[in-house]
mmCIF file of C-alpha atoms in Angstrom:
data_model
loop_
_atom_site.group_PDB
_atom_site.id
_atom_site.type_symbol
_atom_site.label_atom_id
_atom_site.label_comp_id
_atom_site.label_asym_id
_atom_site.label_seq_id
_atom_site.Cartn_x
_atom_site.Cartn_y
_atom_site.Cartn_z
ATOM 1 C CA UNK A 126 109.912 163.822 226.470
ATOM 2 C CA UNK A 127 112.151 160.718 226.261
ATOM 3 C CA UNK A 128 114.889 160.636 223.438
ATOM 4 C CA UNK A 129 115.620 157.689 221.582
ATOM 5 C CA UNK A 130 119.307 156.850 221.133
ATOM 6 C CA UNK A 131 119.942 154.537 218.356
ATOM 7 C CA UNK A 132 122.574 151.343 219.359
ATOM 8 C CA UNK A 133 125.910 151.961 218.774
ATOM 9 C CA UNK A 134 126.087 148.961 217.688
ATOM 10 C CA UNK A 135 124.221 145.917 216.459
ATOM 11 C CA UNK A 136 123.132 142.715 218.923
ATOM 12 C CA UNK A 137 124.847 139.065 218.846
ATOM 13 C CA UNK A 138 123.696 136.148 219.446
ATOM 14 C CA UNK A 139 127.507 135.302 220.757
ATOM 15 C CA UNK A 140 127.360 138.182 223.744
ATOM 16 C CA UNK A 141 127.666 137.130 227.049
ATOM 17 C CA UNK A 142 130.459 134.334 226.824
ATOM 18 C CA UNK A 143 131.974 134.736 230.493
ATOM 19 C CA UNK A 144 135.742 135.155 228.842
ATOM 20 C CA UNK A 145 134.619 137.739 226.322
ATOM 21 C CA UNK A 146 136.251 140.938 226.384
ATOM 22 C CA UNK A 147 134.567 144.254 224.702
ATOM 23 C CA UNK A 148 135.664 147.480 223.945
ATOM 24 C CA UNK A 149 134.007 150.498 222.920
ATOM 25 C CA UNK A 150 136.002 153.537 222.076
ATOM 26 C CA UNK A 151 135.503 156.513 219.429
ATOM 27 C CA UNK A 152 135.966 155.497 216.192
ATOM 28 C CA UNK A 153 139.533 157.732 215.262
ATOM 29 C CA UNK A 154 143.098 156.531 214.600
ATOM 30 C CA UNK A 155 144.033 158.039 218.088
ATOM 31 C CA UNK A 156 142.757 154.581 219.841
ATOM 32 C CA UNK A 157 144.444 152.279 217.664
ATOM 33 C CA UNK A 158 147.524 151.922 220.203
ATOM 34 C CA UNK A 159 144.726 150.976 223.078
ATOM 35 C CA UNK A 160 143.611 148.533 221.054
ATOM 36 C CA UNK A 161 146.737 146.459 220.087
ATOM 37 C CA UNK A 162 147.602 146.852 223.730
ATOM 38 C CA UNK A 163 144.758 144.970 224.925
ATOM 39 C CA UNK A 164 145.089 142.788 221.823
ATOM 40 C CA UNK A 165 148.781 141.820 222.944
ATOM 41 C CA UNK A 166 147.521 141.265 226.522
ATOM 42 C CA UNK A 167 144.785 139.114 226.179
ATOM 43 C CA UNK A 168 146.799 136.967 223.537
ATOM 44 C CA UNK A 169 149.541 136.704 226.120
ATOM 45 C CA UNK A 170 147.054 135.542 228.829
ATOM 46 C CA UNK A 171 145.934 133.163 226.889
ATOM 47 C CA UNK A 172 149.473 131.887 226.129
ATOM 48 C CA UNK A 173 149.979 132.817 222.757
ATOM 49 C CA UNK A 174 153.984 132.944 221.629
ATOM 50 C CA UNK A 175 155.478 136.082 220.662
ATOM 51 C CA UNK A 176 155.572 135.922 217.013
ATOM 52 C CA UNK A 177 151.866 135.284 217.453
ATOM 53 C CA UNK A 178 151.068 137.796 219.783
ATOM 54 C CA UNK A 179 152.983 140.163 216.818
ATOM 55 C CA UNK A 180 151.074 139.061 214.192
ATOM 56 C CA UNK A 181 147.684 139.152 216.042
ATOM 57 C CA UNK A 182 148.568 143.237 217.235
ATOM 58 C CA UNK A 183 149.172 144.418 213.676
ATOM 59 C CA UNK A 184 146.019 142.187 212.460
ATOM 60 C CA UNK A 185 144.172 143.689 214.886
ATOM 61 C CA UNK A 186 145.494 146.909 214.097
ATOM 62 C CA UNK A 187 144.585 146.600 210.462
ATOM 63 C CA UNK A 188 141.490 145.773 210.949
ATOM 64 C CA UNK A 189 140.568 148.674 212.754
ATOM 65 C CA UNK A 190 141.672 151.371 211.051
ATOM 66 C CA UNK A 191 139.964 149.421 207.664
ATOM 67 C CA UNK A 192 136.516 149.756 209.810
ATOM 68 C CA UNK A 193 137.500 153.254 211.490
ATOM 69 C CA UNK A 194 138.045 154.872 207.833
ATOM 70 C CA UNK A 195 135.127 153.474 207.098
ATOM 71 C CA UNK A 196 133.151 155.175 210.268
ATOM 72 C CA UNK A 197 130.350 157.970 210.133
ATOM 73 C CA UNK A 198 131.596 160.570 212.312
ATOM 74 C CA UNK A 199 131.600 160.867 215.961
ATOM 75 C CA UNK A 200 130.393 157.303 215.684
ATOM 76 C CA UNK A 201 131.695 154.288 218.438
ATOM 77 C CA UNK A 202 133.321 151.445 216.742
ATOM 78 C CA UNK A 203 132.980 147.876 218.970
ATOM 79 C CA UNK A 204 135.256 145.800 219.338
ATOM 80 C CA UNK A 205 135.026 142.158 220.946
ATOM 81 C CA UNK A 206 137.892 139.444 221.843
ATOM 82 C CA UNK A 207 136.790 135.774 222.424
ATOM 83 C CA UNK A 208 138.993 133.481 224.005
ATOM 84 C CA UNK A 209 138.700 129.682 223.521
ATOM 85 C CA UNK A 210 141.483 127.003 223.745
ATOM 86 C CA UNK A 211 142.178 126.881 219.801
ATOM 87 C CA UNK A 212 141.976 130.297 218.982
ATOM 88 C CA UNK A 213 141.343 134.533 219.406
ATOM 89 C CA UNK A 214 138.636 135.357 217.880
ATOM 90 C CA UNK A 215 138.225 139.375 217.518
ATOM 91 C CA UNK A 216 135.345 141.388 215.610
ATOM 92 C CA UNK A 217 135.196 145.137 214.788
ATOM 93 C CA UNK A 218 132.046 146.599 214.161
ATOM 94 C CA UNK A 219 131.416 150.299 212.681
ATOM 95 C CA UNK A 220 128.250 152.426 211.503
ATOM 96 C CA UNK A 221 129.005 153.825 208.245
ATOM 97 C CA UNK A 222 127.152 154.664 205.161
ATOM 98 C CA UNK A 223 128.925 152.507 202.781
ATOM 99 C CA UNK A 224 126.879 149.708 201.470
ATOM 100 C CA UNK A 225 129.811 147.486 200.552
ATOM 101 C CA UNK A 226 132.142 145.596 202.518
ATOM 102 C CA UNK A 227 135.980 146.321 202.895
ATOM 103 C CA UNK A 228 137.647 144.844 199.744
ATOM 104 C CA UNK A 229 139.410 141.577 199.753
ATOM 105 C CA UNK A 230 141.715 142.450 197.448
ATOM 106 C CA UNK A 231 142.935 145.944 199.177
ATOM 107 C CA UNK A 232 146.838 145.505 200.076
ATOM 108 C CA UNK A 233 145.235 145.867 203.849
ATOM 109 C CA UNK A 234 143.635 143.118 203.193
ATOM 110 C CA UNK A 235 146.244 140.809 202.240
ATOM 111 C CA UNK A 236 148.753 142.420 205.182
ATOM 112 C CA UNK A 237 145.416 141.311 207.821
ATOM 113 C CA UNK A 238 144.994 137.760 206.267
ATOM 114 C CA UNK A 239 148.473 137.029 205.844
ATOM 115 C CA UNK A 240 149.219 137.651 210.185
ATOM 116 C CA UNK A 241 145.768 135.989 210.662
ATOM 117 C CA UNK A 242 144.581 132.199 210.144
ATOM 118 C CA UNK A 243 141.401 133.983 208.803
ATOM 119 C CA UNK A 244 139.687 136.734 207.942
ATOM 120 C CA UNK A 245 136.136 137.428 206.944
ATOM 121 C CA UNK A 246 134.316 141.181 206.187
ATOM 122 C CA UNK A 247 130.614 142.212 205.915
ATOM 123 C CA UNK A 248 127.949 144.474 206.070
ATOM 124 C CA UNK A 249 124.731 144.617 207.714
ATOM 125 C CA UNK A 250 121.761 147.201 207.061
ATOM 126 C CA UNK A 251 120.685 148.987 210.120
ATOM 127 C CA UNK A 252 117.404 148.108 211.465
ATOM 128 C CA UNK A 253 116.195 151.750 211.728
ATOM 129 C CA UNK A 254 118.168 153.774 209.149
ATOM 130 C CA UNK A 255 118.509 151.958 205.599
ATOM 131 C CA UNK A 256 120.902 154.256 204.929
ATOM 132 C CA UNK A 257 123.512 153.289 207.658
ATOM 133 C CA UNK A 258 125.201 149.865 207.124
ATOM 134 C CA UNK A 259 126.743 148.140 209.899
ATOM 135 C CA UNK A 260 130.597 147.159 208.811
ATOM 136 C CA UNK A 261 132.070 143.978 210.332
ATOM 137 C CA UNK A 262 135.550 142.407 210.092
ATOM 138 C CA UNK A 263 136.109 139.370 211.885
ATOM 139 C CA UNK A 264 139.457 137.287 212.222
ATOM 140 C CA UNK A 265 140.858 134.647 213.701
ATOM 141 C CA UNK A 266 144.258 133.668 215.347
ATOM 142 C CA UNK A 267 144.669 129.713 216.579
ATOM 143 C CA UNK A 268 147.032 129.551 219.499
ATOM 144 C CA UNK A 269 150.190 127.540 218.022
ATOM 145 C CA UNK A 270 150.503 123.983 218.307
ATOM 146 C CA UNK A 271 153.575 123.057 220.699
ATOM 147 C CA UNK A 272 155.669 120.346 219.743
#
């Protein structure tokens, strides 16, 4: 008898850019200093300053632990870093049951829009439980302009 595993998380279109970086860990606090490492590193690859490379770590961190309180148990949260000349592009995604998406008016979410040029959250219903939502928070940080 075969067994079924659900995703741990939903497809993109985006996937497959050759510079893309994804990471999939548990979704619990524990991980949060993995993930601002790799944050910081791939910012300072891509030749990001240091304030930036500041601000981006603690958006990044904010934005995970929004998404990882969020989290069904024992679930996987994904997260993805895009690279492009302008900008760092990074989206969380976590299974959870809440139907609404992180608040905009949270004190989190003014901390995560504040160190980031932008910020955007959602949901998404899962294709085969309607009663698991997919959470995504996106945000951007644009490489500063040298002068």
């Amino acid at each position: 008898m075969t067994e079924t595993k659900p995703p741990t998380s939903p497809t993109s279109t985006s996937v497959g850019a050759q510079d893309d970086i994804e990471l999939r860990l548990g979704a619990s606090l524990v991980h949060l200093p993995i993930i601002r490492s790799v944050a910081a590193s791939i910012a300072m690859r891509a030749d990001f300053d240091l304030d930036s490379i500041a601000d981006l770590r603690l958006a990044v961190d904010e934005a995970c632990s929004t998404l990882i309180t969020r989290a069904l148990p024992d679930s996987t949260m994904t997260c993805r870093f895009t690279i492009d000349e302008d900008q760092l592009l990074f989206r969380g995604t976590v299974l959870s049951t809440e139907t609404e998406a992180p608040s905009t008016t949270s004190f989190g979410w003014r901390v995560l829009t504040t160190l980031a040029d932008a910020a955007s959250a959602w949901t998404e219903q899962h294709p085969e439980n309607g009663q698991r939502n997919w959470i995504h928070i996106e945000l951007a940080k644009r490489k500063p302009a040298f002068t």
